[in-house]
Coordinates of C-alpha atoms in Angstrom, one line a residue:
Chain V
M1 CA -25.9 202.3 205.1
D2 CA -26.8 203.8 208.4
V3 CA -29.0 200.9 209.2
L4 CA -26.1 198.5 208.7
A5 CA -23.6 200.6 210.7
F6 CA -25.6 200.3 213.9
P7 CA -25.5 196.6 214.4
L8 CA -21.9 196.4 213.2
S9 CA -20.9 198.8 215.9
L10 CA -22.4 196.6 218.5
W11 CA -20.7 193.4 217.1
Q12 CA -17.9 192.2 219.2
P13 CA -15.4 189.7 217.8
P14 CA -15.4 186.4 219.8
E15 CA -12.8 186.2 222.6
P16 CA -10.0 183.7 222.2
V17 CA -10.7 180.6 224.3
S18 CA -8.1 179.2 226.6
L19 CA -7.2 175.5 226.7
W20 CA -8.5 175.3 230.3
E21 CA -11.9 176.7 229.2
I22 CA -12.2 174.2 226.4
V23 CA -11.3 171.4 228.7
I24 CA -14.0 172.5 231.2
A25 CA -16.5 172.9 228.3
F26 CA -15.6 169.3 227.2
F27 CA -16.4 168.0 230.6
N28 CA -19.8 169.6 230.4
S29 CA -20.5 168.5 226.9
N30 CA -18.3 167.2 224.0
V31 CA -20.5 169.0 221.5
Q32 CA -20.4 172.3 223.5
A33 CA -16.6 172.2 223.5
F34 CA -16.7 171.7 219.7
T35 CA -19.0 174.7 219.1
V36 CA -17.0 176.9 221.5
A37 CA -13.8 175.9 219.7
L38 CA -15.4 176.6 216.3
E39 CA -16.3 180.1 217.3
S40 CA -12.9 180.9 218.8
P41 CA -10.5 183.0 216.7
N42 CA -7.6 180.9 218.0
R43 CA -9.2 177.6 217.1
N44 CA -6.2 176.3 215.1
L45 CA -3.8 177.0 217.9
L46 CA -6.3 175.5 220.3
V47 CA -6.5 172.2 218.5
L48 CA -2.8 172.0 218.1
Q49 CA -2.3 172.7 221.8
I50 CA -4.7 169.9 222.7
V51 CA -3.0 167.4 220.4
A52 CA 0.5 168.3 221.4
L53 CA -0.4 168.2 225.1
A54 CA -2.1 164.8 224.7
G55 CA 1.0 163.5 222.9
F56 CA 3.3 164.8 225.6
S57 CA 1.1 163.3 228.3
E58 CA 0.9 160.0 226.6
A59 CA 4.7 160.0 226.1
I60 CA 5.2 160.6 229.8
G61 CA 2.6 158.0 230.8
Q62 CA 4.4 155.4 228.7
C63 CA 7.9 156.4 229.5
V64 CA 8.5 153.1 231.4
A65 CA 9.8 151.6 228.1
L66 CA 12.5 154.3 228.0
F67 CA 13.6 153.6 231.6
A68 CA 13.4 149.8 231.0
N69 CA 15.8 150.3 228.0
R70 CA 18.2 152.3 230.3
V71 CA 18.1 155.4 228.3
S72 CA 20.1 158.3 229.6
P73 CA 18.4 161.5 230.9
L74 CA 19.3 163.6 227.8
R75 CA 18.2 160.8 225.4
F76 CA 15.1 160.4 227.5
V77 CA 14.1 164.0 226.8
M78 CA 14.9 163.7 223.1
S79 CA 12.8 160.5 222.9
L80 CA 9.8 162.3 224.5
G81 CA 10.1 165.0 221.9
V82 CA 10.2 162.5 219.1
S83 CA 7.2 160.7 220.6
V84 CA 5.2 164.0 220.6
V85 CA 6.1 164.7 217.0
F86 CA 5.0 161.1 216.0
F87 CA 1.8 161.5 218.0
I88 CA 1.0 164.7 216.0
L89 CA 1.7 162.9 212.7
G90 CA -0.5 160.1 213.8
Y91 CA -3.2 162.6 214.5
L92 CA -2.9 164.1 211.0
V93 CA -3.1 160.6 209.4
W94 CA -6.2 159.8 211.5
V95 CA -7.9 163.1 210.5
V96 CA -7.3 162.6 206.7
S97 CA -8.4 159.0 207.0
L98 CA -11.7 159.9 208.7
W99 CA -12.2 162.8 206.3
L100 CA -11.8 160.6 203.2
V101 CA -14.1 157.9 204.6
A102 CA -16.8 160.5 205.4
D103 CA -16.4 162.0 202.0
W104 CA -16.3 158.8 199.8
I105 CA -18.4 156.4 201.7
F106 CA -20.9 158.5 203.6
N107 CA -21.0 161.4 201.2
R108 CA -20.4 164.0 203.9
H109 CA -18.5 166.9 202.4
V110 CA -17.1 168.8 205.3
S111 CA -13.9 170.8 205.4
L112 CA -10.6 169.1 206.4
W113 CA -10.3 171.7 209.2
L114 CA -13.6 170.6 210.6
A115 CA -12.5 167.0 210.7
G116 CA -9.2 168.1 212.3
A117 CA -11.1 170.0 215.0
A118 CA -13.4 167.1 215.6
V119 CA -10.6 164.6 216.0
G120 CA -8.4 167.0 218.0
L121 CA -11.1 167.8 220.5
S122 CA -11.8 164.1 221.1
Y123 CA -8.1 163.9 222.3
I124 CA -9.0 166.0 225.4
P125 CA -9.3 162.9 227.6
L126 CA -5.8 161.9 226.5
I127 CA -4.4 165.0 228.1
F128 CA -4.6 162.9 231.3
S129 CA -2.7 160.0 229.8
F130 CA 0.2 160.8 232.2
L131 CA -2.0 159.1 234.9
A132 CA -0.9 155.9 233.4
L133 CA 2.2 156.4 235.5
M134 CA 0.2 155.5 238.6
P135 CA 1.3 152.1 239.8
Y136 CA -1.1 149.2 239.4
F137 CA -4.1 151.3 238.6
G138 CA -2.4 153.4 235.9
Y139 CA -2.8 151.0 233.0
P140 CA -6.6 150.4 233.5
V141 CA -7.0 154.2 233.8
L142 CA -5.2 154.7 230.4
R143 CA -7.6 152.2 228.8
L144 CA -10.5 154.1 230.3
L145 CA -9.2 157.3 228.9
N146 CA -8.9 155.7 225.4
V147 CA -12.5 154.5 225.6
W148 CA -13.6 158.0 226.8
A149 CA -11.8 159.6 223.8
A150 CA -13.5 157.1 221.4
V151 CA -16.9 157.9 222.8
A152 CA -16.1 161.7 222.5
L153 CA -15.1 161.2 218.9
V154 CA -18.4 159.5 218.1
N155 CA -20.3 162.3 219.8
I156 CA -18.4 165.0 218.0
L157 CA -18.6 163.2 214.6
R158 CA -22.4 162.9 215.0
F159 CA -22.7 166.7 215.5
S160 CA -20.1 167.9 213.1
F161 CA -20.6 165.4 210.2
E162 CA -24.4 165.1 210.9
F163 CA -24.1 161.4 211.4
E164 CA -26.3 158.9 213.1
V165 CA -24.6 157.0 216.0
W166 CA -24.0 153.9 213.9
Q167 CA -22.6 156.0 211.0
A168 CA -20.2 157.8 213.3
V169 CA -19.1 154.4 214.8
L170 CA -18.8 152.8 211.3
C171 CA -16.9 155.9 209.9
A172 CA -14.4 155.7 212.8
A173 CA -14.0 151.9 212.4
I174 CA -13.4 152.1 208.7
G175 CA -11.0 155.0 209.3
L176 CA -9.1 152.8 211.7
G177 CA -9.2 149.9 209.2
V178 CA -7.7 152.2 206.5
I179 CA -4.8 153.1 208.9
F180 CA -4.1 149.4 209.7
A181 CA -4.2 148.6 206.0
L182 CA -1.7 151.4 205.4
R183 CA 0.6 150.2 208.2
L184 CA 0.7 146.7 206.5
T185 CA 1.4 148.0 203.0
I186 CA 2.7 151.4 201.9
G187 CA 3.1 152.6 205.4
K188 CA 5.8 150.0 206.1
P189 CA 8.8 152.2 205.0
V190 CA 7.4 155.0 207.1
L191 CA 7.1 152.8 210.1
W192 CA 10.7 151.6 209.5
L193 CA 11.9 155.2 209.3
M194 CA 10.0 156.1 212.5
R195 CA 11.6 153.2 214.3
R196 CA 15.0 154.3 213.2
L197 CA 14.3 157.9 214.3
R198 CA 13.0 156.6 217.7
N199 CA 16.1 154.5 218.2
A200 CA 18.4 157.4 217.1
A201 CA 16.8 159.7 219.7
A202 CA 17.2 157.0 222.4
G203 CA 20.7 156.3 221.3
K204 CA 20.2 152.5 221.1
P205 CA 17.7 150.0 219.6
L206 CA 14.7 150.2 221.8
Q207 CA 13.2 146.9 222.9
L208 CA 9.5 147.6 223.4
D209 CA 8.7 144.1 224.6
L210 CA 9.5 144.6 228.3
A211 CA 9.4 140.9 229.2
K212 CA 12.4 140.4 226.9
I213 CA 14.4 143.0 228.8
F214 CA 13.5 141.8 232.3
Y215 CA 14.0 138.1 231.7
S216 CA 17.3 138.5 229.9
N217 CA 18.9 140.6 232.7
E218 CA 20.1 139.5 236.1
A219 CA 19.8 141.7 239.1
N220 CA 22.9 143.7 239.8
D221 CA 23.7 142.2 243.2
E222 CA 27.2 143.6 243.5
E223 CA 27.7 146.7 245.6
Chain I
M1 CA -11.0 185.3 240.7
L2 CA -11.6 181.7 241.9
S3 CA -13.5 181.4 245.1
L4 CA -13.4 177.9 246.4
D5 CA -15.3 176.5 249.3
P6 CA -12.8 175.5 252.1
I7 CA -14.0 171.9 252.0
Y8 CA -13.6 171.7 248.3
T9 CA -10.2 173.3 248.6
I10 CA -9.1 170.7 251.1
L11 CA -10.5 167.9 249.0
L12 CA -8.7 169.3 246.0
I13 CA -5.4 169.5 247.8
I14 CA -5.8 165.9 249.0
L15 CA -6.7 164.7 245.5
L16 CA -3.7 166.5 244.0
W17 CA -1.4 165.1 246.7
F18 CA -2.8 161.6 246.1
L19 CA -2.2 161.9 242.3
L20 CA 1.2 163.4 242.7
S21 CA 2.3 160.7 245.2
A22 CA 0.9 158.0 242.8
I23 CA 2.5 159.2 239.6
S24 CA 5.9 159.9 241.3
A25 CA 5.9 156.6 243.1
P26 CA 7.7 154.5 240.3
F27 CA 10.4 157.0 239.5
E28 CA 13.0 155.9 242.2
A29 CA 12.8 152.3 240.9
L30 CA 12.8 153.4 237.3
G31 CA 15.8 155.7 237.8
W32 CA 17.7 153.0 239.7
W33 CA 17.1 150.5 236.9
A34 CA 18.1 153.0 234.2
G35 CA 21.3 153.8 236.1
W36 CA 20.4 157.4 236.7
Y37 CA 21.7 157.3 240.2
G38 CA 25.1 155.9 239.1
G39 CA 24.7 152.7 241.2
E40 CA 24.1 154.8 244.3
V41 CA 22.8 152.7 247.2
E42 CA 22.5 153.9 250.8
P43 CA 24.8 152.0 253.2
T44 CA 23.2 149.7 255.7
V45 CA 23.2 150.7 259.4
D46 CA 26.4 149.6 261.1
T47 CA 25.7 150.6 264.7
P48 CA 22.0 150.1 265.4
S49 CA 20.8 151.5 268.7
A50 CA 19.4 148.2 269.9
P51 CA 20.7 145.4 267.7
V52 CA 19.0 142.1 267.3
R53 CA 21.6 139.3 267.4
R54 CA 24.1 140.1 264.6
S55 CA 26.8 137.4 264.8
P56 CA 25.9 134.3 263.0
A57 CA 25.4 131.2 265.0
L58 CA 27.9 128.4 264.4
N59 CA 25.4 126.1 262.7
V60 CA 23.1 128.4 260.9
S61 CA 19.8 126.8 260.1
H62 CA 18.1 129.7 258.4
Y63 CA 18.6 133.2 257.4
F64 CA 15.7 135.4 258.4
V65 CA 15.1 138.6 256.4
F66 CA 12.7 140.9 258.0
L67 CA 10.9 143.3 255.7
T68 CA 9.1 145.9 257.7
G69 CA 5.5 147.0 257.3
I70 CA 4.4 150.1 255.4
A71 CA 4.7 152.1 258.6
G72 CA 8.5 151.9 258.3
A73 CA 10.4 155.1 257.4
E74 CA 14.0 154.1 257.9
Q75 CA 16.4 151.3 257.3
E76 CA 16.8 150.4 260.9
V77 CA 13.8 148.7 262.4
Y78 CA 12.8 151.5 264.8
L79 CA 9.3 150.6 265.8
P80 CA 9.5 149.2 269.4
R81 CA 7.1 146.4 268.7
E82 CA 9.0 145.2 265.7
K83 CA 12.3 145.3 267.6
E84 CA 10.9 143.3 270.4
F85 CA 9.3 140.8 267.9
L86 CA 12.7 140.3 266.2
R87 CA 14.5 139.8 269.6
R88 CA 12.0 137.1 270.6
V89 CA 12.2 135.4 267.2
A90 CA 16.0 135.4 267.6
D91 CA 15.6 133.8 271.0
K92 CA 13.1 131.2 269.7
V93 CA 15.0 130.2 266.6
T94 CA 18.5 130.0 268.0
G95 CA 20.1 128.7 264.8
A96 CA 18.9 131.6 262.7
V97 CA 20.6 134.8 261.6
I98 CA 18.3 137.7 261.5
V99 CA 18.7 140.4 258.8
D100 CA 16.9 143.5 259.8
D101 CA 18.6 146.4 258.0
I102 CA 16.6 146.7 254.8
F103 CA 14.2 149.5 254.1
P104 CA 12.0 147.6 251.6
Y105 CA 10.2 150.7 250.3
S106 CA 13.2 152.1 248.5
V107 CA 15.2 150.1 246.0
I108 CA 18.3 152.2 246.9
N109 CA 17.7 151.5 250.6
R110 CA 17.2 155.2 251.2
A111 CA 15.2 156.0 254.3
L112 CA 12.4 158.6 253.8
T113 CA 14.3 160.8 256.3
H114 CA 17.4 160.7 254.1
Q115 CA 15.8 161.6 250.8
R116 CA 17.5 164.2 248.8
F117 CA 14.8 166.9 248.6
F118 CA 12.0 165.8 251.0
A119 CA 14.0 164.6 254.0
W120 CA 12.8 167.6 256.0
F121 CA 9.2 166.8 255.2
W122 CA 9.6 163.1 256.2
R123 CA 11.5 164.0 259.4
Y124 CA 8.6 166.3 260.3
T125 CA 6.1 163.5 259.4
V126 CA 8.0 161.0 261.5
R127 CA 7.9 163.4 264.5
R128 CA 4.1 163.8 264.0
K129 CA 3.8 160.1 263.8
E130 CA 5.7 159.6 267.0
R131 CA 3.3 162.0 268.7
G132 CA 0.4 159.9 267.5
G133 CA -0.6 162.4 264.8
W134 CA -1.4 162.2 261.1
G135 CA 2.2 161.4 260.1
G136 CA 1.6 157.7 260.2
F137 CA -1.1 158.0 257.6
L138 CA 1.2 159.8 255.2
I139 CA 4.0 157.3 255.6
N140 CA 1.7 154.3 255.2
F141 CA 0.3 155.8 252.1
R142 CA 3.6 156.6 250.6
N143 CA 4.9 153.1 251.2
L144 CA 1.6 151.5 250.0
F145 CA 2.3 153.1 246.6
Q146 CA 5.7 151.3 246.6
V147 CA 3.9 148.1 247.3
A148 CA 1.7 148.9 244.2
V149 CA 4.9 149.5 242.2
S150 CA 6.2 146.1 243.2
A151 CA 2.8 144.5 242.2
D152 CA 2.6 146.4 238.8
F153 CA 3.4 144.3 235.8
R154 CA 5.3 147.1 234.2
Y155 CA 7.4 148.4 237.2
G156 CA 7.4 145.2 239.3
P157 CA 10.3 143.5 237.5
M158 CA 12.5 146.6 238.0
Y159 CA 11.5 147.3 241.6
N160 CA 11.7 143.6 242.6
Q161 CA 15.2 143.3 241.1
G162 CA 16.2 146.3 243.2
S163 CA 14.8 144.8 246.3
T164 CA 16.6 141.6 245.5
A165 CA 19.9 143.4 245.2
L166 CA 19.4 144.9 248.6
I167 CA 18.4 141.6 250.2
L168 CA 21.4 139.9 248.6
R169 CA 23.8 142.6 249.8
S170 CA 22.5 142.3 253.4
L171 CA 22.6 138.5 253.3
K172 CA 26.3 138.6 252.3
R173 CA 27.0 141.1 255.0
Y174 CA 25.6 138.7 257.5
G175 CA 27.8 135.9 256.3
Y176 CA 25.5 134.2 253.8
V177 CA 27.5 132.1 251.3
V178 CA 25.8 132.0 247.9
G179 CA 25.6 128.4 246.9
S180 CA 25.5 127.1 250.5
G181 CA 21.9 126.1 250.1
I182 CA 21.0 127.5 253.5
P183 CA 17.2 128.3 253.5
V184 CA 16.2 131.9 253.4
V185 CA 13.0 132.9 255.2
L186 CA 11.5 136.3 254.1
I187 CA 9.2 137.7 256.7
G188 CA 7.1 140.3 255.1
Y189 CA 5.0 142.3 257.6
S190 CA 2.1 144.0 255.9
G191 CA 3.3 145.5 252.6
G192 CA 6.6 143.7 253.2
G193 CA 4.8 140.6 252.1
Q194 CA 4.5 141.8 248.6
I195 CA 8.1 142.9 248.5
A196 CA 9.1 139.4 249.7
L197 CA 7.1 137.7 247.1
G198 CA 8.2 140.1 244.4
S199 CA 11.9 139.6 245.1
A200 CA 11.6 135.8 245.5
T201 CA 11.8 135.1 241.8
Y202 CA 15.2 136.8 241.4
L203 CA 16.5 135.8 244.8
K204 CA 15.9 132.1 244.0
R205 CA 17.8 132.6 240.7
Q206 CA 20.8 134.0 242.6
L207 CA 20.9 131.9 245.7
K208 CA 19.7 128.6 244.4
A209 CA 18.5 127.8 247.9
P210 CA 15.0 127.1 249.3
I211 CA 13.1 130.3 249.9
Y212 CA 10.1 130.5 252.2
V213 CA 7.9 133.5 252.6
I214 CA 5.9 134.4 255.8
G215 CA 3.4 137.1 255.2
L216 CA 2.5 138.6 258.5
G217 CA -0.8 140.3 257.8
G218 CA 0.8 140.4 254.3
V219 CA -0.6 142.6 251.5
M220 CA 0.3 140.5 248.5
C221 CA -0.7 140.2 244.9
S222 CA -0.8 137.2 242.7
D223 CA 2.9 137.4 242.0
V224 CA 5.1 135.2 239.8
G225 CA 7.3 134.7 242.9
L226 CA 4.8 132.1 244.1
E227 CA 6.2 129.8 241.5
H228 CA 9.7 130.1 242.8
I229 CA 9.2 129.8 246.6
E230 CA 8.9 126.6 248.6
H231 CA 5.9 127.8 250.5
L232 CA 4.0 130.8 251.6
Y233 CA 2.7 131.0 255.2
Y234 CA -0.1 133.6 255.2
I235 CA -0.6 134.7 258.8
R236 CA -3.7 136.8 259.3
G237 CA -6.0 137.8 262.1
R238 CA -9.7 138.1 261.8
R239 CA -9.7 141.8 262.8
D240 CA -6.9 142.7 260.4
T241 CA -8.5 144.8 257.7
V242 CA -5.2 145.9 256.1
H243 CA -4.3 142.4 254.7
L244 CA -7.7 142.5 252.9
I245 CA -6.2 145.0 250.4
G246 CA -4.7 142.0 248.7
P247 CA -7.8 139.9 248.1
I248 CA -9.9 142.9 247.2
F249 CA -7.7 145.1 245.0
F250 CA -5.5 142.5 243.2
P251 CA -7.7 140.6 240.6
G252 CA -5.3 137.7 240.5
R253 CA -6.4 136.9 244.0
W254 CA -10.1 136.7 243.2
P255 CA -11.3 133.1 243.3
M256 CA -12.7 133.4 239.8
M257 CA -9.2 133.9 238.3
S258 CA -8.4 130.2 238.5
G259 CA -5.3 130.4 236.3
S260 CA -3.6 133.1 238.4
Y261 CA -0.3 132.5 240.2
W262 CA -2.1 132.8 243.5
N263 CA -4.9 130.4 242.8
Q264 CA -2.5 127.9 241.1
A265 CA -0.2 128.0 244.2
K266 CA -3.2 127.6 246.4
A267 CA -4.4 124.6 244.4
N268 CA -0.9 123.1 244.6
G269 CA -0.9 123.4 248.4
K270 CA 1.8 126.0 248.4
I271 CA -0.1 128.5 250.5
T272 CA -0.9 127.8 254.1
V273 CA -3.3 130.3 255.8
I274 CA -2.8 130.6 259.5
D275 CA -5.7 132.1 261.5
M276 CA -4.5 134.2 264.4
G277 CA -7.9 134.6 266.0
Q278 CA -9.0 138.1 266.9
M279 CA -5.7 139.8 266.2
R280 CA -5.5 143.2 264.4
H281 CA -2.9 144.4 261.9
N282 CA -0.9 146.6 264.2
G283 CA -1.1 148.7 267.3
P284 CA -3.0 147.5 270.4
G285 CA -4.5 144.1 269.7
G286 CA -2.1 143.6 266.8
Y287 CA 0.2 140.7 265.9
L288 CA 3.1 142.3 267.8
D289 CA 1.2 143.5 270.9
D290 CA 2.6 142.2 274.1
D291 CA -0.2 143.6 276.2
S292 CA -3.1 141.8 274.6
F293 CA -3.7 138.1 275.4
T294 CA -5.3 135.1 273.9
E295 CA -7.7 132.9 275.8
N296 CA -4.9 130.7 277.1
G297 CA -3.1 133.8 278.6
Q298 CA -0.3 134.0 276.0
S299 CA 0.4 137.5 274.7
Y300 CA -0.3 138.2 271.0
L301 CA 3.4 138.8 270.4
D302 CA 4.4 135.5 271.9
T303 CA 1.6 133.8 270.0
T304 CA 3.0 135.2 266.7
V305 CA 6.6 134.3 267.6
A306 CA 5.4 130.8 268.6
T307 CA 3.5 130.5 265.3
I308 CA 6.7 131.4 263.4
G309 CA 8.7 128.9 265.5
G310 CA 6.1 126.3 264.6
I311 CA 6.5 127.0 260.9
L312 CA 10.2 126.4 261.3
G313 CA 9.7 123.3 263.4
V314 CA 11.3 124.7 266.6

């Protein structure tokens, strides 16, 4: 008993990790960020923070559609909130899809939380999606961030699910395929509901094809 | 406690300033389009300190709309070289009305020095610029982002319709009758070239008159406006490095993009490149410099004015 008491008295619980620390760790190594997050007592909150922040950043980065639809400032804020909620829901669907594919097809039995952390941490590059606002160069930057997030996901899946590279890529690809299949089938009513909610937040039916807006409006040339 | 090397700190501040300027650049145009300003547009200048000819000639041959370069900070053309340039153009093209009260880097025609929150900063910056300090760099950079907004496929249609509304308003103030068919010549100096091309699409739709664009050292992308103008005259000097922003940074201008608006217009003979010899973009040795001379003894400014006169056949 005395023998056990000595090391226990030396044991220190791991310190909570801040979002900033995990982002820095991610820049050093995707896998390092994952291990740091795993050991952190606030890991659930951390992943949620990353996903919510990425969702908010992406909503800001793509807010041009709201302006183009002439949404009022209050509706604009509400629409951003709805976008963040949808982004988090999308994340959850993505996690479950990957987890199921890994379990059924690749026979990797990891916890759902581990899959959630893996996907959540791969969203770290998307925290910078607000850079899409930059004129002219913003859109290519957004595409680069998406590629970066995809590469990070493959890296983290390799480590957490003990995959080879091709397995990680294939798992992600099949997971995406599952989501597309859902969107075209049983997901349709959900998408319909989401569109309704988005329009309700904006206070009008949103036209997401900007060309249709711009080429059906004349400039207001009157003072 | 963070301890940062002073050089890194300065670089970090510059990077943050750059990013902040870039991401905030589209918001004025977006807010205008969405109606967040309640239709607010700054009035044009009624009593300029040194007006270019304002009263329309009896037989107006052209309406000239001057869109200042990215060094501009106010509605009124205040750079001495630009003022002199417009005076000489007015003397040369006697039948033209010159419109010079548009600040093309704000869709609500709001001068930097009249902004709601940062007027103090821009006034200070303009003072620094006038003393030959770093102010010019900041103004150029701020306005260059507005050029990028005009060239952006997401923001461009909104920004360019805002510019069109300003140009139309000024044209009407100067007596332009919509439907008269009188040709409109947009002279875009530097980044004003992009604003001119960007607004041409919507201007053509409204005026139903021939529209010509003269890009004086113009920074221009491959804009859909090229399909709607009669012709683009691209005036550029061999020592002008600023106009090169266009062919380098806008992929639609790369020769390999054969289907782009720019390359299609070029193939259709809609773009005439006019070589101005050893002229620079601005300042001494620039297009508007009256103290530098060509081999035949004509000042650069007079050469530029003569070139524009030649384009208009006078």
